[in-house]
Amino acid sequence: STRPNARLAGCVAAGCAAMIKAKFPFLSGMQVGEQLRNTTDNIDALNPTYVGKIGSGRVNLFGAVNAFSSKPSILLETYNITDNNDEGFVLGDTVRLSASFINYLSASGNIVATVTTTANYVTILDNSSTLGVMGTLATKDNFADPFTIKILNTAPVNGKPIFKITLTDGTYTRDEYVSFTVNVDYINININDVATSITSTSLIGFNDFSTQLEGLGFI
């Protein structure tokens, strides 16, 4: 069973976080977590079959408590997807993806955000946006320059492409992931004071009630 190993890893991380907080009491909980993440050792070479699946690496407690990280730590806070129409993303639509980010640790240089995907049924028309310099706890967004994505005619019904947003600044890099449903088999209706979605499976409100993400609900 992997459960004991998972519990042990959680205990190690929690203990390390407590020691970081003791050394740097001015840090918030999120900053403690990012300090721990920023000082890990990359062990992809030791685990080649798990590249991209084991987080940022192996905990390095000495590095975490020895000095406050000199690198930024930029996370995606929120994101928004729109087609500037009915928000039902169908074949041929051009979708605009915008996001806001926060830097939890040291000031950055000129941050550039780039979006990529492995899905072959969408094409990215504008894949880059410059966020600029971000100070500690500063926020930036690309609302004025969103990524643009076109849904191709080959998209499967209710396809869910995954988009990787890579943030870079010199040697610093961080990946964040977002996804949304394309070629939807429901329609959104928004007339006067009533808004809802009608699906191809006779449901009203949401196409998938378990997530309550595909559709408008009933407003």
One Martini backbone bead per residue (centre of mass of N, CA, C, O) as a GRO file, in nm:
protein
  219
    1SER     BB    1   0.099   0.034   0.018
    2THR     BB    2   0.089   0.403  -0.010
    3ARG     BB    3  -0.024   0.538   0.249
    4PRO     BB    4   0.216   0.548   0.447
    5ASN     BB    5   0.392   0.720   0.258
    6ALA     BB    6   0.198   0.960   0.241
    7ARG     BB    7   0.193   1.020   0.545
    8LEU     BB    8   0.495   1.064   0.577
    9ALA     BB    9   0.520   1.298   0.377
   10GLY     BB   10   0.325   1.483   0.530
   11CYS     BB   11   0.491   1.497   0.792
   12VAL     BB   12   0.746   1.615   0.671
   13ALA     BB   13   0.620   1.873   0.557
   14ALA     BB   14   0.502   1.978   0.826
   15GLY     BB   15   0.771   1.994   0.978
   16CYS     BB   16   0.908   2.189   0.784
   17ALA     BB   17   0.701   2.418   0.807
   18ALA     BB   18   0.746   2.471   1.109
   19MET     BB   19   1.048   2.555   1.079
   20ILE     BB   20   1.003   2.790   0.888
   21LYS     BB   21   0.816   2.955   1.075
   22ALA     BB   22   1.027   2.984   1.301
   23LYS     BB   23   1.238   3.138   1.118
   24PHE     BB   24   0.975   3.284   0.951
   25PRO     BB   25   0.719   3.446   1.108
   26PHE     BB   26   0.622   3.647   0.863
   27LEU     BB   27   0.497   3.415   0.724
   28SER     BB   28   0.270   3.272   0.555
   29GLY     BB   29   0.135   2.982   0.469
   30MET     BB   30   0.192   3.013   0.164
   31GLN     BB   31   0.491   3.100   0.194
   32VAL     BB   32   0.590   2.846   0.329
   33GLY     BB   33   0.521   2.653   0.095
   34GLU     BB   34   0.701   2.809  -0.118
   35GLN     BB   35   0.968   2.781   0.030
   36LEU     BB   36   0.971   2.473   0.015
   37ARG     BB   37   0.947   2.451  -0.296
   38ASN     BB   38   1.196   2.643  -0.382
   39THR     BB   39   1.414   2.431  -0.215
   40THR     BB   40   1.412   2.199  -0.382
   41ASP     BB   41   1.515   1.895  -0.534
   42ASN     BB   42   1.581   1.783  -0.836
   43ILE     BB   43   1.470   1.426  -0.938
   44ASP     BB   44   1.425   1.340  -1.240
   45ALA     BB   45   1.686   1.165  -1.297
   46LEU     BB   46   1.581   0.940  -1.080
   47ASN     BB   47   1.269   0.969  -1.233
   48PRO     BB   48   1.201   0.940  -1.555
   49THR     BB   49   0.892   0.818  -1.537
   50TYR     BB   50   0.805   1.096  -1.339
   51VAL     BB   51   0.796   1.336  -1.502
   52GLY     BB   52   0.572   1.576  -1.373
   53LYS     BB   53   0.470   1.384  -1.092
   54ILE     BB   54   0.667   1.508  -0.827
   55GLY     BB   55   0.679   1.791  -0.842
   56SER     BB   56   0.960   1.985  -0.735
   57GLY     BB   57   1.068   1.756  -0.527
   58ARG     BB   58   1.304   1.738  -0.275
   59VAL     BB   59   1.345   1.800   0.032
   60ASN     BB   60   1.527   2.102   0.171
   61LEU     BB   61   1.567   2.213   0.480
   62PHE     BB   62   1.823   2.377   0.480
   63GLY     BB   63   1.738   2.566   0.248
   64ALA     BB   64   1.467   2.667   0.383
   65VAL     BB   65   1.625   2.791   0.661
   66ASN     BB   66   1.881   2.951   0.566
   67ALA     BB   67   1.706   3.119   0.341
   68PHE     BB   68   1.546   3.335   0.171
   69SER     BB   69   1.415   3.326  -0.117
   70SER     BB   70   1.537   3.460  -0.434
   71LYS     BB   71   1.282   3.362  -0.558
   72PRO     BB   72   1.007   3.342  -0.704
   73SER     BB   73   0.633   3.271  -0.651
   74ILE     BB   74   0.406   3.192  -0.903
   75LEU     BB   75   0.050   3.205  -0.901
   76LEU     BB   76  -0.254   3.104  -0.981
   77GLU     BB   77  -0.567   3.238  -0.904
   78THR     BB   78  -0.732   3.318  -1.173
   79TYR     BB   79  -0.979   3.243  -1.435
   80ASN     BB   80  -1.091   3.326  -1.778
   81ILE     BB   81  -1.361   3.239  -2.011
   82THR     BB   82  -1.427   3.360  -2.352
   83ASP     BB   83  -1.642   3.441  -2.657
   84ASN     BB   84  -1.818   3.704  -2.656
   85ASN     BB   85  -2.109   3.559  -2.597
   86ASP     BB   86  -2.255   3.253  -2.471
   87GLU     BB   87  -2.033   3.049  -2.341
   88GLY     BB   88  -2.047   2.836  -2.582
   89PHE     BB   89  -1.800   2.610  -2.688
   90VAL     BB   90  -1.767   2.586  -3.026
   91LEU     BB   91  -1.723   2.536  -3.336
   92GLY     BB   92  -1.503   2.807  -3.434
   93ASP     BB   93  -1.433   2.931  -3.184
   94THR     BB   94  -1.300   3.210  -2.999
   95VAL     BB   95  -1.094   3.196  -2.717
   96ARG     BB   96  -1.047   3.367  -2.401
   97LEU     BB   97  -0.754   3.362  -2.188
   98SER     BB   98  -0.749   3.466  -1.851
   99ALA     BB   99  -0.523   3.582  -1.579
  100SER     BB  100  -0.420   3.566  -1.238
  101PHE     BB  101  -0.133   3.666  -1.033
  102ILE     BB  102   0.097   3.563  -0.763
  103ASN     BB  103   0.368   3.674  -0.551
  104TYR     BB  104   0.515   3.519  -0.258
  105LEU     BB  105   0.806   3.620  -0.296
  106SER     BB  106   1.039   3.733  -0.460
  107ALA     BB  107   1.132   3.936  -0.677
  108SER     BB  108   1.107   3.986  -1.012
  109GLY     BB  109   1.127   3.997  -1.325
  110ASN     BB  110   1.038   3.945  -1.647
  111ILE     BB  111   0.731   3.816  -1.695
  112VAL     BB  112   0.638   3.528  -1.892
  113ALA     BB  113   0.349   3.403  -2.057
  114THR     BB  114   0.283   3.061  -2.167
  115VAL     BB  115   0.082   2.869  -2.394
  116THR     BB  116  -0.006   2.514  -2.398
  117THR     BB  117  -0.084   2.207  -2.597
  118THR     BB  118  -0.181   1.860  -2.689
  119ALA     BB  119  -0.425   1.935  -2.831
  120ASN     BB  120  -0.554   1.875  -3.177
  121TYR     BB  121  -0.853   2.053  -3.153
  122VAL     BB  122  -0.667   2.303  -3.109
  123THR     BB  123  -0.564   2.651  -3.155
  124ILE     BB  124  -0.306   2.883  -3.100
  125LEU     BB  125  -0.290   3.226  -3.164
  126ASP     BB  126  -0.213   3.340  -2.863
  127ASN     BB  127   0.070   3.245  -2.637
  128SER     BB  128   0.149   3.544  -2.521
  129SER     BB  129   0.242   3.721  -2.205
  130THR     BB  130   0.325   4.018  -2.034
  131LEU     BB  131   0.372   4.097  -1.685
  132GLY     BB  132   0.640   4.153  -1.552
  133VAL     BB  133   0.711   4.292  -1.263
  134MET     BB  134   0.716   4.119  -0.933
  135GLY     BB  135   0.648   4.160  -0.627
  136THR     BB  136   0.582   4.101  -0.319
  137LEU     BB  137   0.244   4.022  -0.338
  138ALA     BB  138   0.198   4.065  -0.623
  139THR     BB  139  -0.021   4.148  -0.899
  140LYS     BB  140  -0.116   3.996  -1.217
  141ASP     BB  141  -0.237   4.034  -1.563
  142ASN     BB  142  -0.404   3.942  -1.901
  143PHE     BB  143  -0.669   4.103  -1.979
  144ALA     BB  144  -0.547   4.286  -2.222
  145ASP     BB  145  -0.378   3.994  -2.314
  146PRO     BB  146  -0.507   3.735  -2.416
  147PHE     BB  147  -0.545   3.427  -2.485
  148THR     BB  148  -0.591   3.254  -2.801
  149ILE     BB  149  -0.850   3.011  -2.904
  150LYS     BB  150  -0.925   2.757  -3.141
  151ILE     BB  151  -1.193   2.563  -3.245
  152LEU     BB  152  -1.207   2.278  -3.405
  153ASN     BB  153  -1.382   2.047  -3.613
  154THR     BB  154  -1.238   1.794  -3.441
  155ALA     BB  155  -1.387   1.822  -3.192
  156PRO     BB  156  -1.508   1.673  -2.936
  157VAL     BB  157  -1.749   1.603  -2.738
  158ASN     BB  158  -1.668   1.744  -2.454
  159GLY     BB  159  -1.394   1.851  -2.460
  160LYS     BB  160  -1.072   1.857  -2.245
  161PRO     BB  161  -0.846   2.067  -2.262
  162ILE     BB  162  -0.506   2.117  -2.169
  163PHE     BB  163  -0.341   2.400  -2.019
  164LYS     BB  164  -0.014   2.538  -2.021
  165ILE     BB  165   0.127   2.773  -1.794
  166THR     BB  166   0.428   2.947  -1.846
  167LEU     BB  167   0.659   3.086  -1.614
  168THR     BB  168   0.916   3.334  -1.687
  169ASP     BB  169   1.260   3.420  -1.542
  170GLY     BB  170   1.499   3.309  -1.675
  171THR     BB  171   1.549   3.043  -1.454
  172TYR     BB  172   1.262   3.077  -1.395
  173THR     BB  173   0.991   2.829  -1.343
  174ARG     BB  174   0.626   2.784  -1.400
  175ASP     BB  175   0.346   2.563  -1.377
  176GLU     BB  176   0.013   2.586  -1.505
  177TYR     BB  177  -0.338   2.463  -1.500
  178VAL     BB  178  -0.601   2.442  -1.750
  179SER     BB  179  -0.962   2.385  -1.810
  180PHE     BB  180  -1.209   2.318  -2.077
  181THR     BB  181  -1.508   2.301  -2.254
  182VAL     BB  182  -1.571   2.167  -2.578
  183ASN     BB  183  -1.814   2.107  -2.783
  184VAL     BB  184  -2.093   2.145  -2.671
  185ASP     BB  185  -2.419   1.971  -2.564
  186TYR     BB  186  -2.518   2.273  -2.497
  187ILE     BB  187  -2.732   2.548  -2.403
  188ASN     BB  188  -2.749   2.894  -2.351
  189ILE     BB  189  -2.986   3.085  -2.153
  190ASN     BB  190  -3.036   3.459  -2.166
  191ILE     BB  191  -3.334   3.607  -2.044
  192ASN     BB  192  -3.343   3.861  -1.878
  193ASP     BB  193  -3.398   3.697  -1.556
  194VAL     BB  194  -3.312   3.427  -1.717
  195ALA     BB  195  -3.080   3.150  -1.650
  196THR     BB  196  -2.971   2.867  -1.857
  197SER     BB  197  -2.941   2.511  -1.936
  198ILE     BB  198  -2.954   2.286  -2.222
  199THR     BB  199  -2.941   1.945  -2.282
  200SER     BB  200  -2.895   1.633  -2.455
  201THR     BB  201  -3.005   1.479  -2.164
  202SER     BB  202  -3.251   1.655  -2.031
  203LEU     BB  203  -3.107   1.872  -1.883
  204ILE     BB  204  -3.112   2.135  -1.631
  205GLY     BB  205  -2.825   2.366  -1.601
  206PHE     BB  206  -2.642   2.087  -1.609
  207ASN     BB  207  -2.438   1.844  -1.754
  208ASP     BB  208  -2.266   1.829  -1.468
  209PHE     BB  209  -2.350   1.788  -1.136
  210SER     BB  210  -2.074   1.714  -0.997
  211THR     BB  211  -1.939   2.010  -1.091
  212GLN     BB  212  -2.097   2.264  -1.197
  213LEU     BB  213  -1.959   2.369  -1.501
  214GLU     BB  214  -2.174   2.274  -1.729
  215GLY     BB  215  -2.315   2.567  -1.715
  216LEU     BB  216  -2.554   2.795  -1.540
  217GLY     BB  217  -2.790   2.670  -1.432
  218PHE     BB  218  -3.035   2.846  -1.220
  219ILE     BB  219  -3.130   3.210  -1.240
   0.00000   0.00000   0.00000
